[in-house]
Amino acid sequence: MGLLTIIRKNKAKSREMRVLFLGLDNAGKTTILKKLRSEDISTISPTLGFNISTLVRDGYTLNIWDVGGQKTLRPYWRNYFESTDAVVWVVDSGDRLRMSDCGSELRGLLGEERLAGATLLVFANKQDLFGAMSLEEIRDALDLPSIVSHRWIIRSCSAYTGTGLDEGMDWLVKEVAGRLYWNGLSAGPTPVQPAADAAPARLTADA
Amino acid sequence: MTSTAVSADFHSTFQADKRATPPSLTDITTRLHALRAGLNENLAFLPAYDRRSCELQQLKELESKLSQLRSKDKPKSRFAFSAGKSKAAPVKAEGEAPTPGSSASAPSAPTPKQSTLPVSANAATAAGPVHVISNLSSQLVRAPSDVEGGYTITLESLSSCIIDLRPPPQTSGTSGRNATPPSTAQATSIHAKSLRRCVLLVPVMEGSAIMEGLEDCLVILGAQQFRIHSSRSTTILLHVPSTPIIEHCSALAFGPYPLFLQQPEYTSKHHDVQDFDWVREGKSPNWAVLDPSNEAFAERDAEAISGLGDGDGDAS
């Protein structure tokens, strides 16, 4: 029994995942989390530091760290990188003015050694709003197709209506579970959809 | 950060190089190339306004002068590809994702009030028109009339404008035989950048507002969340159920949303501003709550603005 096997078995016993919610301020990170937990989303204040919440999905416990996205807070993101299994990058689809900022912040994140191997889920949030950028536009603006270092997917969602949230998180959990707990799921890693036949709600990394 | 220093540096060298453009044609060409290269190098650091003014106005002007000189200098070539496509595109595509706003300014020249463009000319997406209002001065801008439901709007590089995003006035019951059904359109979220001496009047929205680079503005707005960055000398009459955020701001004044315009159901926290540049004890010097005597002034201001709406029936 190799060391890797022992580590995996240990992890499998706990069935826990550490997930980091990041993105520019005003993206809707906290709102997504509250919606996922069926909490009231009408009184959310901008996050001044960070929130921790726990979510149980498919028998896995997700320890979610939601860190504020204000410019002043971004340098502190790195304090949360250690042993992260997945990053959820939340984008405000209406924020055309800062889409390039959003892209460069994401790039910086992916270059981080401690996030190597983490699965990336990009939530194109606020898709319920008229005038929001489309999934394809955001994918291209963030230059996602050039990401080869991480498994990624981009999904549209609306934290306000709740559309797309569960599907995104389901993909994330399956993806991470398939990677970490190879015996945890019978199906193993989910096949990644090629970008060509992308359903309107999602675009993925082409393996 | 250093980007301001870099951009200031670049600005002065750009101006100096531009002035020093020597008379010989080949010299001019090389100098222009150097200017262009310098601009491209620094594109990432430059604020949008500088980028546009250097690139679009000043450099284009020089280049067009050069081509004029060239055409005088050389015999006219017999064959030419039709111009237009290849010229502007490569440089623009580099620095940032092309915003429809920047491309929108050109075709809307005859009626520069606001531009409603499809998301992108070639994409087959059915996302509908995008509301980007940019590069205007001394205009009255109204809420778009061709939308339904909640929409998001982007304002960029406006000066001395009045932006009134209240829903278009509904036709009243008396004259309403063949009146159009009341519009369901309402601004839900707003993104604003680089506004100078503007008045922004926004109804109480369900979504959030985020602004950057405001100077000498009056903002009247209701939203779930409010954030403002890198702004100064601006008065904000706000109704917000969460704490407003300011970052890199100075001389901001926060007051209550004029209730005669709209009466939101929740209580406002406009006086509970969180300043990211002030973590110490005590109140941040970067913002103040308007004192009650000033609120009267604010209401007078708002009344003047609502007066604009009254005159609307005659205009249309």
Short mmCIF file of C-alpha atoms in Angstrom, two decimals:
data_model
loop_
_atom_site.label_atom_id
_atom_site.label_comp_id
_atom_site.label_asym_id
_atom_site.label_seq_id
_atom_site.Cartn_x
_atom_site.Cartn_y
_atom_site.Cartn_z
CA MET A 1 0.00 0.00 0.00
CA GLY A 2 1.57 3.22 -1.14
CA LEU A 3 1.52 6.49 0.65
CA LEU A 4 -0.90 7.95 -1.87
CA THR A 5 -3.34 5.18 -1.17
CA ILE A 6 -3.17 5.81 2.54
CA ILE A 7 -3.74 9.50 2.05
CA ARG A 8 -6.66 8.81 -0.22
CA LYS A 9 -8.21 6.35 2.16
CA ASN A 10 -7.84 8.83 4.97
CA LYS A 11 -9.46 11.54 2.94
CA ALA A 12 -12.18 9.22 1.76
CA LYS A 13 -13.09 8.46 5.34
CA SER A 14 -13.66 12.11 6.10
CA ARG A 15 -15.38 12.73 2.78
CA GLU A 16 -14.65 16.40 3.05
CA MET A 17 -13.77 18.96 0.45
CA ARG A 18 -12.37 22.40 0.85
CA VAL A 19 -13.86 24.87 -1.60
CA LEU A 20 -12.84 28.47 -2.09
CA PHE A 21 -15.32 31.03 -3.40
CA LEU A 22 -13.46 33.90 -5.05
CA GLY A 23 -14.10 36.66 -7.55
CA LEU A 24 -14.26 40.43 -7.79
CA ASP A 25 -16.42 42.36 -5.38
CA ASN A 26 -20.07 42.58 -6.37
CA ALA A 27 -19.88 39.22 -8.17
CA GLY A 28 -22.42 37.58 -5.87
CA LYS A 29 -20.30 35.04 -4.01
CA THR A 30 -22.09 35.36 -0.72
CA THR A 31 -25.49 35.45 -2.38
CA ILE A 32 -24.79 32.19 -4.22
CA LEU A 33 -23.80 30.52 -0.98
CA LYS A 34 -26.81 31.79 0.90
CA LYS A 35 -29.08 30.68 -1.91
CA LEU A 36 -27.50 27.22 -1.89
CA ARG A 37 -28.26 27.06 1.80
CA SER A 38 -31.79 28.38 1.22
CA GLU A 39 -31.16 31.39 3.39
CA ASP A 40 -32.54 34.88 3.00
CA ILE A 41 -30.65 36.74 0.28
CA SER A 42 -32.29 40.13 0.65
CA THR A 43 -30.12 41.43 3.45
CA ILE A 44 -26.62 40.52 2.35
CA SER A 45 -23.97 43.14 3.02
CA PRO A 46 -20.72 43.26 1.09
CA THR A 47 -18.31 40.83 2.72
CA LEU A 48 -15.79 42.64 4.87
CA GLY A 49 -13.61 39.65 5.65
CA PHE A 50 -14.71 36.12 4.95
CA ASN A 51 -17.56 33.72 5.65
CA ILE A 52 -17.30 30.02 6.31
CA SER A 53 -20.16 27.72 5.60
CA THR A 54 -20.71 24.04 5.32
CA LEU A 55 -22.73 22.35 2.66
CA VAL A 56 -23.52 18.67 2.39
CA ARG A 57 -23.92 17.36 -1.13
CA ASP A 58 -23.94 13.76 -2.34
CA GLY A 59 -22.67 12.63 1.03
CA TYR A 60 -19.69 14.93 0.92
CA THR A 61 -19.13 17.75 3.34
CA LEU A 62 -18.04 20.92 1.60
CA ASN A 63 -16.18 23.38 3.74
CA ILE A 64 -16.66 26.59 1.85
CA TRP A 65 -14.61 29.71 2.35
CA ASP A 66 -16.16 32.80 0.89
CA VAL A 67 -13.61 35.61 0.89
CA GLY A 68 -14.48 39.23 0.14
CA GLY A 69 -13.49 40.48 -3.28
CA GLN A 70 -12.75 44.15 -2.61
CA LYS A 71 -9.44 45.24 -4.07
CA THR A 72 -8.08 45.78 -0.56
CA LEU A 73 -8.95 42.20 0.38
CA ARG A 74 -7.57 40.44 -2.68
CA PRO A 75 -3.99 40.26 -1.38
CA TYR A 76 -5.37 38.20 1.53
CA TRP A 77 -6.84 35.55 -0.72
CA ARG A 78 -3.58 33.67 -0.66
CA ASN A 79 -4.03 32.98 3.04
CA TYR A 80 -6.83 30.63 2.12
CA PHE A 81 -5.14 28.68 -0.66
CA GLU A 82 -3.71 25.81 1.39
CA SER A 83 -5.15 22.38 0.58
CA THR A 84 -7.97 23.73 -1.52
CA ASP A 85 -9.75 21.11 -3.58
CA ALA A 86 -11.79 23.42 -5.76
CA VAL A 87 -12.08 27.07 -6.62
CA VAL A 88 -15.40 28.59 -7.54
CA TRP A 89 -14.74 31.77 -9.47
CA VAL A 90 -17.82 33.96 -9.50
CA VAL A 91 -18.30 36.54 -12.25
CA ASP A 92 -20.83 39.34 -12.42
CA SER A 93 -22.02 38.85 -16.01
CA GLY A 94 -23.11 42.47 -16.23
CA ASP A 95 -19.75 43.89 -15.24
CA ARG A 96 -18.36 44.70 -18.68
CA LEU A 97 -16.20 47.45 -17.29
CA ARG A 98 -14.12 45.12 -15.17
CA MET A 99 -14.16 41.91 -17.19
CA SER A 100 -10.47 42.34 -18.00
CA ASP A 101 -9.67 42.88 -14.31
CA CYS A 102 -11.64 39.76 -13.62
CA GLY A 103 -9.59 37.83 -16.15
CA SER A 104 -6.25 38.97 -14.81
CA GLU A 105 -7.20 38.20 -11.22
CA LEU A 106 -8.21 34.72 -12.28
CA ARG A 107 -4.91 34.28 -14.13
CA GLY A 108 -2.99 35.26 -11.04
CA LEU A 109 -4.91 32.70 -9.08
CA LEU A 110 -4.24 29.86 -11.49
CA GLY A 111 -0.53 30.57 -11.39
CA GLU A 112 -0.55 29.92 -7.66
CA GLU A 113 1.35 26.80 -6.75
CA ARG A 114 -0.84 25.91 -3.83
CA LEU A 115 -3.89 25.86 -6.08
CA ALA A 116 -2.30 23.53 -8.60
CA GLY A 117 -4.63 20.65 -9.22
CA ALA A 118 -7.69 22.38 -7.83
CA THR A 119 -10.80 22.10 -9.95
CA LEU A 120 -12.14 25.36 -11.31
CA LEU A 121 -15.82 26.16 -11.60
CA VAL A 122 -16.61 29.54 -13.14
CA PHE A 123 -20.07 30.80 -12.30
CA ALA A 124 -21.32 33.41 -14.76
CA ASN A 125 -23.71 34.92 -12.26
CA LYS A 126 -26.61 37.34 -12.73
CA GLN A 127 -27.67 35.74 -15.98
CA ASP A 128 -31.28 36.61 -15.17
CA LEU A 129 -30.56 40.23 -16.02
CA PHE A 130 -31.25 41.65 -19.42
CA GLY A 131 -28.01 42.96 -20.89
CA ALA A 132 -25.73 40.50 -19.14
CA MET A 133 -22.82 39.13 -21.13
CA SER A 134 -23.40 35.69 -22.59
CA LEU A 135 -21.58 32.61 -21.46
CA GLU A 136 -19.52 32.54 -24.64
CA GLU A 137 -18.53 36.17 -24.31
CA ILE A 138 -17.41 35.67 -20.75
CA ARG A 139 -15.52 32.50 -21.59
CA ASP A 140 -13.63 34.35 -24.29
CA ALA A 141 -13.13 37.52 -22.26
CA LEU A 142 -11.58 35.44 -19.48
CA ASP A 143 -9.70 33.39 -22.05
CA LEU A 144 -10.76 30.18 -20.36
CA PRO A 145 -10.00 27.89 -23.31
CA SER A 146 -6.30 28.55 -22.82
CA ILE A 147 -6.37 27.09 -19.31
CA VAL A 148 -4.61 23.77 -19.35
CA SER A 149 -3.36 23.66 -15.77
CA HIS A 150 -6.77 23.07 -14.21
CA ARG A 151 -9.93 21.19 -14.98
CA TRP A 152 -12.50 23.90 -15.59
CA ILE A 153 -16.08 24.50 -16.51
CA ILE A 154 -18.12 27.66 -16.91
CA ARG A 155 -21.77 27.65 -16.08
CA SER A 156 -24.40 30.31 -16.15
CA CYS A 157 -26.39 30.89 -13.02
CA SER A 158 -28.49 33.36 -11.17
CA ALA A 159 -28.05 33.59 -7.45
CA TYR A 160 -31.23 35.63 -7.37
CA THR A 161 -33.47 32.99 -8.94
CA GLY A 162 -31.27 30.03 -8.03
CA THR A 163 -31.01 28.80 -11.61
CA GLY A 164 -27.92 26.81 -12.42
CA LEU A 165 -26.47 26.73 -8.92
CA ASP A 166 -27.20 23.10 -8.12
CA GLU A 167 -26.01 21.88 -11.49
CA GLY A 168 -22.73 23.73 -11.08
CA MET A 169 -22.11 22.45 -7.58
CA ASP A 170 -23.04 18.91 -8.62
CA TRP A 171 -20.44 18.99 -11.34
CA LEU A 172 -17.89 20.32 -8.89
CA VAL A 173 -18.52 17.65 -6.29
CA LYS A 174 -18.43 14.84 -8.85
CA GLU A 175 -15.29 16.20 -10.40
CA VAL A 176 -13.43 16.58 -7.11
CA ALA A 177 -14.74 13.29 -5.76
CA GLY A 178 -13.66 11.50 -8.88
CA ARG A 179 -10.19 12.91 -8.48
CA LEU A 180 -9.73 12.56 -4.73
CA TYR A 181 -11.72 9.48 -3.91
CA TRP A 182 -11.31 7.25 -6.87
CA ASN A 183 -13.30 4.55 -5.15
CA GLY A 184 -15.88 6.98 -3.84
CA LEU A 185 -17.89 7.10 -7.02
CA SER A 186 -18.62 4.17 -9.24
CA ALA A 187 -18.61 6.31 -12.33
CA GLY A 188 -15.18 7.73 -11.71
CA PRO A 189 -14.35 11.09 -13.19
CA THR A 190 -17.24 12.46 -15.20
CA PRO A 191 -16.49 12.76 -18.88
CA VAL A 192 -15.90 16.37 -19.73
CA GLN A 193 -18.11 17.75 -22.44
CA PRO A 194 -16.25 19.10 -25.38
CA ALA A 195 -16.82 22.81 -25.87
CA ALA A 196 -18.18 22.23 -29.35
CA ASP A 197 -21.49 20.69 -28.36
CA ALA A 198 -21.81 22.88 -25.31
CA ALA A 199 -25.31 23.14 -24.03
CA PRO A 200 -26.40 26.75 -23.60
CA ALA A 201 -25.91 26.53 -19.88
CA ARG A 202 -22.36 25.31 -19.78
CA LEU A 203 -19.06 25.34 -21.52
CA THR A 204 -16.23 23.13 -20.48
CA ALA A 205 -12.60 22.43 -20.83
CA ASP A 206 -11.84 20.19 -23.71
CA ALA A 207 -9.73 17.38 -22.41
CA MET B 1 -0.44 51.64 -6.50
CA THR B 2 2.34 52.20 -8.99
CA SER B 3 0.05 52.19 -11.99
CA THR B 4 -0.79 55.86 -11.48
CA ALA B 5 2.88 56.71 -11.40
CA VAL B 6 3.48 54.64 -14.50
CA SER B 7 0.62 56.23 -16.33
CA ALA B 8 1.69 59.73 -15.30
CA ASP B 9 5.20 58.97 -16.47
CA PHE B 10 3.96 57.60 -19.70
CA HIS B 11 1.67 60.55 -20.24
CA SER B 12 4.53 63.03 -20.06
CA THR B 13 6.85 61.03 -22.31
CA PHE B 14 4.03 60.50 -24.77
CA GLN B 15 3.33 64.22 -24.91
CA ALA B 16 7.02 65.09 -25.24
CA ASP B 17 7.57 62.58 -28.01
CA LYS B 18 4.52 63.81 -29.76
CA ARG B 19 5.70 67.42 -29.69
CA ALA B 20 9.13 66.46 -30.87
CA THR B 21 7.89 64.81 -34.06
CA PRO B 22 10.44 65.90 -36.68
CA PRO B 23 9.65 66.95 -40.24
CA SER B 24 11.09 64.20 -42.47
CA LEU B 25 8.59 61.61 -43.65
CA THR B 26 10.56 58.49 -42.79
CA ASP B 27 11.48 60.02 -39.47
CA ILE B 28 7.85 60.68 -38.78
CA THR B 29 6.99 57.11 -39.59
CA THR B 30 9.56 55.66 -37.24
CA ARG B 31 8.66 58.09 -34.49
CA LEU B 32 5.03 57.24 -34.90
CA HIS B 33 5.80 53.56 -34.71
CA ALA B 34 7.76 54.20 -31.53
CA LEU B 35 4.83 56.12 -30.10
CA ARG B 36 2.48 53.32 -31.02
CA ALA B 37 4.82 50.73 -29.52
CA GLY B 38 5.18 52.75 -26.35
CA LEU B 39 1.47 53.05 -26.10
CA ASN B 40 0.97 49.33 -26.60
CA GLU B 41 3.52 48.57 -23.95
CA ASN B 42 1.81 50.78 -21.42
CA LEU B 43 -1.72 49.98 -22.43
CA ALA B 44 -2.29 47.76 -19.47
CA PHE B 45 -1.37 50.44 -16.96
CA LEU B 46 -3.32 53.26 -18.49
CA PRO B 47 -6.72 54.31 -17.28
CA ALA B 48 -9.43 53.97 -19.90
CA TYR B 49 -9.65 57.68 -20.49
CA ASP B 50 -5.95 58.09 -21.24
CA ARG B 51 -5.95 55.01 -23.38
CA ARG B 52 -8.72 56.39 -25.47
CA SER B 53 -7.38 59.88 -25.72
CA CYS B 54 -3.84 58.75 -26.59
CA GLU B 55 -4.82 56.00 -28.89
CA LEU B 56 -7.96 57.07 -30.56
CA GLN B 57 -7.62 60.79 -30.79
CA GLN B 58 -4.03 61.87 -30.68
CA LEU B 59 -2.35 58.96 -32.36
CA LYS B 60 -5.04 58.54 -34.99
CA GLU B 61 -4.79 62.21 -35.75
CA LEU B 62 -1.06 61.95 -36.28
CA GLU B 63 -1.43 58.85 -38.39
CA SER B 64 -4.04 60.39 -40.60
CA LYS B 65 -1.83 63.46 -41.01
CA LEU B 66 1.00 61.18 -41.97
CA SER B 67 -1.04 59.34 -44.55
CA GLN B 68 -2.16 62.66 -45.96
CA LEU B 69 1.44 63.76 -46.28
CA ARG B 70 2.33 60.44 -47.83
CA SER B 71 -0.39 60.64 -50.42
CA LYS B 72 0.90 64.07 -51.41
CA ASP B 73 4.44 62.83 -51.46
CA LYS B 74 3.90 59.67 -53.48
CA PRO B 75 2.14 59.15 -56.77
CA LYS B 76 -1.22 57.65 -56.06
CA SER B 77 -1.17 53.88 -56.13
CA ARG B 78 -3.38 52.30 -58.71
CA PHE B 79 -4.61 49.52 -56.54
CA ALA B 80 -5.73 49.56 -52.95
CA PHE B 81 -7.54 47.22 -50.67
CA SER B 82 -10.65 48.70 -49.23
CA ALA B 83 -9.65 50.21 -45.94
CA GLY B 84 -11.31 50.01 -42.61
CA LYS B 85 -11.20 46.50 -41.29
CA SER B 86 -7.56 45.93 -40.59
CA LYS B 87 -6.63 49.32 -39.22
CA ALA B 88 -8.07 49.74 -35.82
CA ALA B 89 -8.77 46.22 -34.75
CA PRO B 90 -5.44 44.68 -33.65
CA VAL B 91 -4.44 47.32 -31.15
CA LYS B 92 -7.81 47.58 -29.57
CA ALA B 93 -8.16 43.90 -29.07
CA GLU B 94 -5.03 43.74 -27.02
CA GLY B 95 -5.38 45.58 -23.75
CA GLU B 96 -8.72 44.33 -22.60
CA ALA B 97 -11.80 42.55 -23.73
CA PRO B 98 -13.39 44.79 -26.29
CA THR B 99 -16.34 46.44 -24.64
CA PRO B 100 -19.28 47.01 -26.86
CA GLY B 101 -19.35 50.49 -25.40
CA SER B 102 -16.18 51.54 -27.11
CA SER B 103 -17.28 50.29 -30.46
CA ALA B 104 -20.70 51.72 -29.86
CA SER B 105 -19.55 55.29 -29.82
CA ALA B 106 -18.73 55.45 -33.49
CA PRO B 107 -21.95 54.40 -35.19
CA SER B 108 -24.10 56.35 -32.78
CA ALA B 109 -22.49 59.63 -33.76
CA PRO B 110 -25.52 61.24 -35.36
CA THR B 111 -27.72 60.63 -32.33
CA PRO B 112 -25.19 60.23 -29.57
CA LYS B 113 -27.74 59.93 -26.84
CA GLN B 114 -27.37 56.27 -26.11
CA SER B 115 -26.37 53.28 -28.06
CA THR B 116 -28.12 49.98 -28.13
CA LEU B 117 -25.99 47.44 -29.86
CA PRO B 118 -26.26 43.73 -30.24
CA VAL B 119 -23.83 41.85 -28.05
CA SER B 120 -21.47 41.29 -30.88
CA ALA B 121 -22.05 41.66 -34.55
CA ASN B 122 -21.12 38.15 -35.59
CA ALA B 123 -22.23 36.04 -32.66
CA ALA B 124 -25.51 34.26 -32.98
CA THR B 125 -26.37 34.82 -29.35
CA ALA B 126 -29.85 35.99 -28.62
CA ALA B 127 -28.90 38.04 -25.59
CA GLY B 128 -30.65 41.12 -26.89
CA PRO B 129 -29.47 44.68 -26.80
CA VAL B 130 -26.85 45.77 -24.36
CA HIS B 131 -27.18 49.03 -22.56
CA VAL B 132 -23.87 50.74 -22.54
CA ILE B 133 -23.94 54.49 -22.37
CA SER B 134 -20.51 55.93 -22.93
CA ASN B 135 -18.50 58.93 -24.06
CA LEU B 136 -21.07 61.68 -23.77
CA SER B 137 -20.96 65.17 -22.45
CA SER B 138 -23.73 67.63 -21.66
CA GLN B 139 -26.57 65.27 -22.45
CA LEU B 140 -29.78 64.19 -20.83
CA VAL B 141 -29.82 60.42 -20.81
CA ARG B 142 -33.02 58.51 -20.21
CA ALA B 143 -33.73 54.93 -19.29
CA PRO B 144 -33.76 52.64 -22.31
CA SER B 145 -37.27 52.01 -23.61
CA ASP B 146 -36.67 48.80 -25.54
CA VAL B 147 -36.25 46.41 -22.65
CA GLU B 148 -38.51 44.26 -20.56
CA GLY B 149 -37.93 43.00 -17.06
CA GLY B 150 -34.84 43.61 -15.00
CA TYR B 151 -31.88 44.92 -16.90
CA THR B 152 -28.33 45.88 -16.14
CA ILE B 153 -26.88 49.10 -17.42
CA THR B 154 -23.33 50.33 -17.88
CA LEU B 155 -22.29 53.97 -17.81
CA GLU B 156 -18.81 54.97 -18.82
CA SER B 157 -16.91 58.20 -19.43
CA LEU B 158 -19.68 60.74 -19.11
CA SER B 159 -19.25 64.35 -18.24
CA SER B 160 -21.79 67.01 -17.36
CA CYS B 161 -24.66 64.65 -18.06
CA ILE B 162 -27.96 64.06 -16.34
CA ILE B 163 -28.78 60.38 -16.31
CA ASP B 164 -32.36 59.63 -15.36
CA LEU B 165 -33.02 55.91 -15.12
CA ARG B 166 -36.50 56.06 -13.71
CA PRO B 167 -38.87 54.03 -15.86
CA PRO B 168 -40.27 56.00 -18.77
CA PRO B 169 -43.46 57.81 -17.71
CA GLN B 170 -46.52 55.61 -18.20
CA THR B 171 -49.36 56.90 -20.21
CA SER B 172 -52.01 58.03 -17.77
CA GLY B 173 -55.42 56.38 -17.47
CA THR B 174 -57.40 59.21 -18.99
CA SER B 175 -55.58 59.32 -22.28
CA GLY B 176 -54.89 55.63 -22.25
CA ARG B 177 -57.26 54.16 -24.83
CA ASN B 178 -54.64 52.77 -27.09
CA ALA B 179 -51.84 53.31 -24.66
CA THR B 180 -49.03 50.79 -24.60
CA PRO B 181 -49.14 48.52 -21.57
CA PRO B 182 -46.96 49.81 -18.76
CA SER B 183 -43.36 48.81 -19.27
CA THR B 184 -42.01 46.14 -16.98
CA ALA B 185 -38.52 47.40 -17.60
CA GLN B 186 -36.56 48.37 -14.55
CA ALA B 187 -32.95 48.95 -13.89
CA THR B 188 -31.80 46.14 -11.60
CA SER B 189 -28.09 46.69 -11.45
CA ILE B 190 -25.77 49.45 -12.50
CA HIS B 191 -22.07 49.69 -13.28
CA ALA B 192 -20.59 53.14 -13.66
CA LYS B 193 -17.08 54.34 -14.36
CA SER B 194 -15.47 57.72 -14.95
CA LEU B 195 -18.35 60.12 -14.46
CA ARG B 196 -17.59 63.79 -14.03
CA ARG B 197 -20.02 66.49 -12.96
CA CYS B 198 -22.97 64.19 -13.57
CA VAL B 199 -26.32 63.81 -11.90
CA LEU B 200 -27.42 60.21 -11.71
CA LEU B 201 -30.99 59.48 -10.73
CA VAL B 202 -31.83 55.82 -10.26
CA PRO B 203 -34.98 54.30 -8.79
CA VAL B 204 -34.69 51.87 -5.91
CA MET B 205 -33.27 48.75 -7.53
CA GLU B 206 -33.42 45.10 -6.54
CA GLY B 207 -29.81 44.53 -7.43
CA SER B 208 -26.54 46.22 -6.69
CA ALA B 209 -24.67 49.30 -7.79
CA ILE B 210 -20.95 49.61 -8.24
CA MET B 211 -19.19 52.80 -9.31
CA GLU B 212 -15.64 53.84 -9.93
CA GLY B 213 -13.94 57.11 -10.75
CA LEU B 214 -16.72 59.56 -9.96
CA GLU B 215 -15.88 63.22 -9.53
CA ASP B 216 -18.16 66.08 -8.55
CA CYS B 217 -21.29 64.04 -9.06
CA LEU B 218 -24.68 63.79 -7.43
CA VAL B 219 -25.92 60.23 -7.19
CA ILE B 220 -29.49 59.49 -6.12
CA LEU B 221 -29.95 55.77 -5.92
CA GLY B 222 -31.52 52.86 -4.12
CA ALA B 223 -30.00 49.38 -4.24
CA GLN B 224 -29.47 46.18 -2.29
CA GLN B 225 -25.76 46.86 -2.18
CA PHE B 226 -23.69 49.91 -2.94
CA ARG B 227 -19.97 50.08 -3.60
CA ILE B 228 -17.93 53.03 -4.77
CA HIS B 229 -14.22 53.05 -5.60
CA SER B 230 -11.63 55.73 -6.39
CA SER B 231 -14.05 58.63 -6.31
CA ARG B 232 -14.17 62.06 -4.76
CA SER B 233 -16.30 65.10 -4.13
CA THR B 234 -19.53 63.28 -4.69
CA THR B 235 -22.85 63.45 -2.92
CA ILE B 236 -24.77 60.20 -2.64
CA LEU B 237 -28.40 60.11 -1.61
CA LEU B 238 -28.81 56.48 -0.92
CA HIS B 239 -31.31 53.92 0.20
CA VAL B 240 -29.57 50.67 0.92
CA PRO B 241 -30.39 47.84 3.33
CA SER B 242 -26.74 46.75 3.59
CA THR B 243 -23.63 48.69 4.51
CA PRO B 244 -22.27 50.88 1.70
CA ILE B 245 -18.64 50.22 0.80
CA ILE B 246 -16.12 52.86 -0.13
CA GLU B 247 -12.57 52.15 -1.25
CA HIS B 248 -9.93 54.75 -2.21
CA CYS B 249 -12.40 57.61 -1.92
CA SER B 250 -12.40 61.07 -0.44
CA ALA B 251 -14.88 63.86 0.22
CA LEU B 252 -17.98 61.75 -0.15
CA ALA B 253 -21.23 62.86 1.43
CA PHE B 254 -23.96 60.35 2.18
CA GLY B 255 -27.58 61.33 2.69
CA PRO B 256 -30.96 59.63 2.64
CA TYR B 257 -32.80 58.86 -0.57
CA PRO B 258 -35.46 61.51 -1.18
CA LEU B 259 -38.57 59.74 0.00
CA PHE B 260 -40.92 61.77 -2.13
CA LEU B 261 -39.43 60.01 -5.12
CA GLN B 262 -40.01 56.52 -3.80
CA GLN B 263 -40.65 54.91 -0.43
CA PRO B 264 -38.72 51.68 -0.05
CA GLU B 265 -40.00 49.20 2.50
CA TYR B 266 -36.75 48.57 4.29
CA THR B 267 -34.74 50.93 6.45
CA SER B 268 -31.61 52.37 5.03
CA LYS B 269 -28.05 52.01 6.27
CA HIS B 270 -26.67 54.83 4.16
CA HIS B 271 -25.06 56.31 7.27
CA ASP B 272 -23.20 53.09 8.12
CA VAL B 273 -20.47 53.41 5.51
CA GLN B 274 -17.56 50.96 5.55
CA ASP B 275 -14.30 52.53 4.39
CA PHE B 276 -11.67 50.01 3.34
CA ASP B 277 -8.96 52.63 3.75
CA TRP B 278 -9.84 53.29 7.37
CA VAL B 279 -9.45 50.38 9.74
CA ARG B 280 -8.59 52.46 12.78
CA GLU B 281 -10.89 53.55 15.55
CA GLY B 282 -13.11 56.50 14.94
CA LYS B 283 -14.82 57.72 11.86
CA SER B 284 -13.13 57.81 8.50
CA PRO B 285 -12.31 61.29 7.19
CA ASN B 286 -13.17 60.20 3.67
CA TRP B 287 -16.91 60.47 4.03
CA ALA B 288 -19.54 62.33 5.98
CA VAL B 289 -23.24 62.09 6.59
CA LEU B 290 -25.12 65.07 5.27
CA ASP B 291 -26.48 66.99 8.19
CA PRO B 292 -30.21 67.66 8.30
CA SER B 293 -29.85 71.24 7.16
CA ASN B 294 -28.16 69.96 4.02
CA GLU B 295 -30.89 67.47 3.39
CA ALA B 296 -33.23 70.30 2.60
CA PHE B 297 -30.79 71.32 -0.04
CA ALA B 298 -30.67 67.79 -1.35
CA GLU B 299 -34.43 67.65 -1.63
CA ARG B 300 -34.47 70.90 -3.53
CA ASP B 301 -31.95 69.39 -5.88
CA ALA B 302 -34.01 66.31 -6.37
CA GLU B 303 -37.13 68.37 -6.94
CA ALA B 304 -35.37 70.21 -9.69
CA ILE B 305 -34.57 66.87 -11.23
CA SER B 306 -38.05 65.49 -10.90
CA GLY B 307 -39.17 68.68 -12.65
CA LEU B 308 -37.31 67.36 -15.66
CA GLY B 309 -39.67 64.43 -15.74
CA ASP B 310 -42.74 66.68 -15.71
CA GLY B 311 -41.68 68.39 -18.86
CA ASP B 312 -41.38 65.08 -20.57
CA GLY B 313 -44.90 64.89 -21.96
CA ASP B 314 -44.37 68.03 -24.03
CA ALA B 315 -41.11 66.79 -25.40
CA SER B 316 -42.38 63.56 -26.87
#
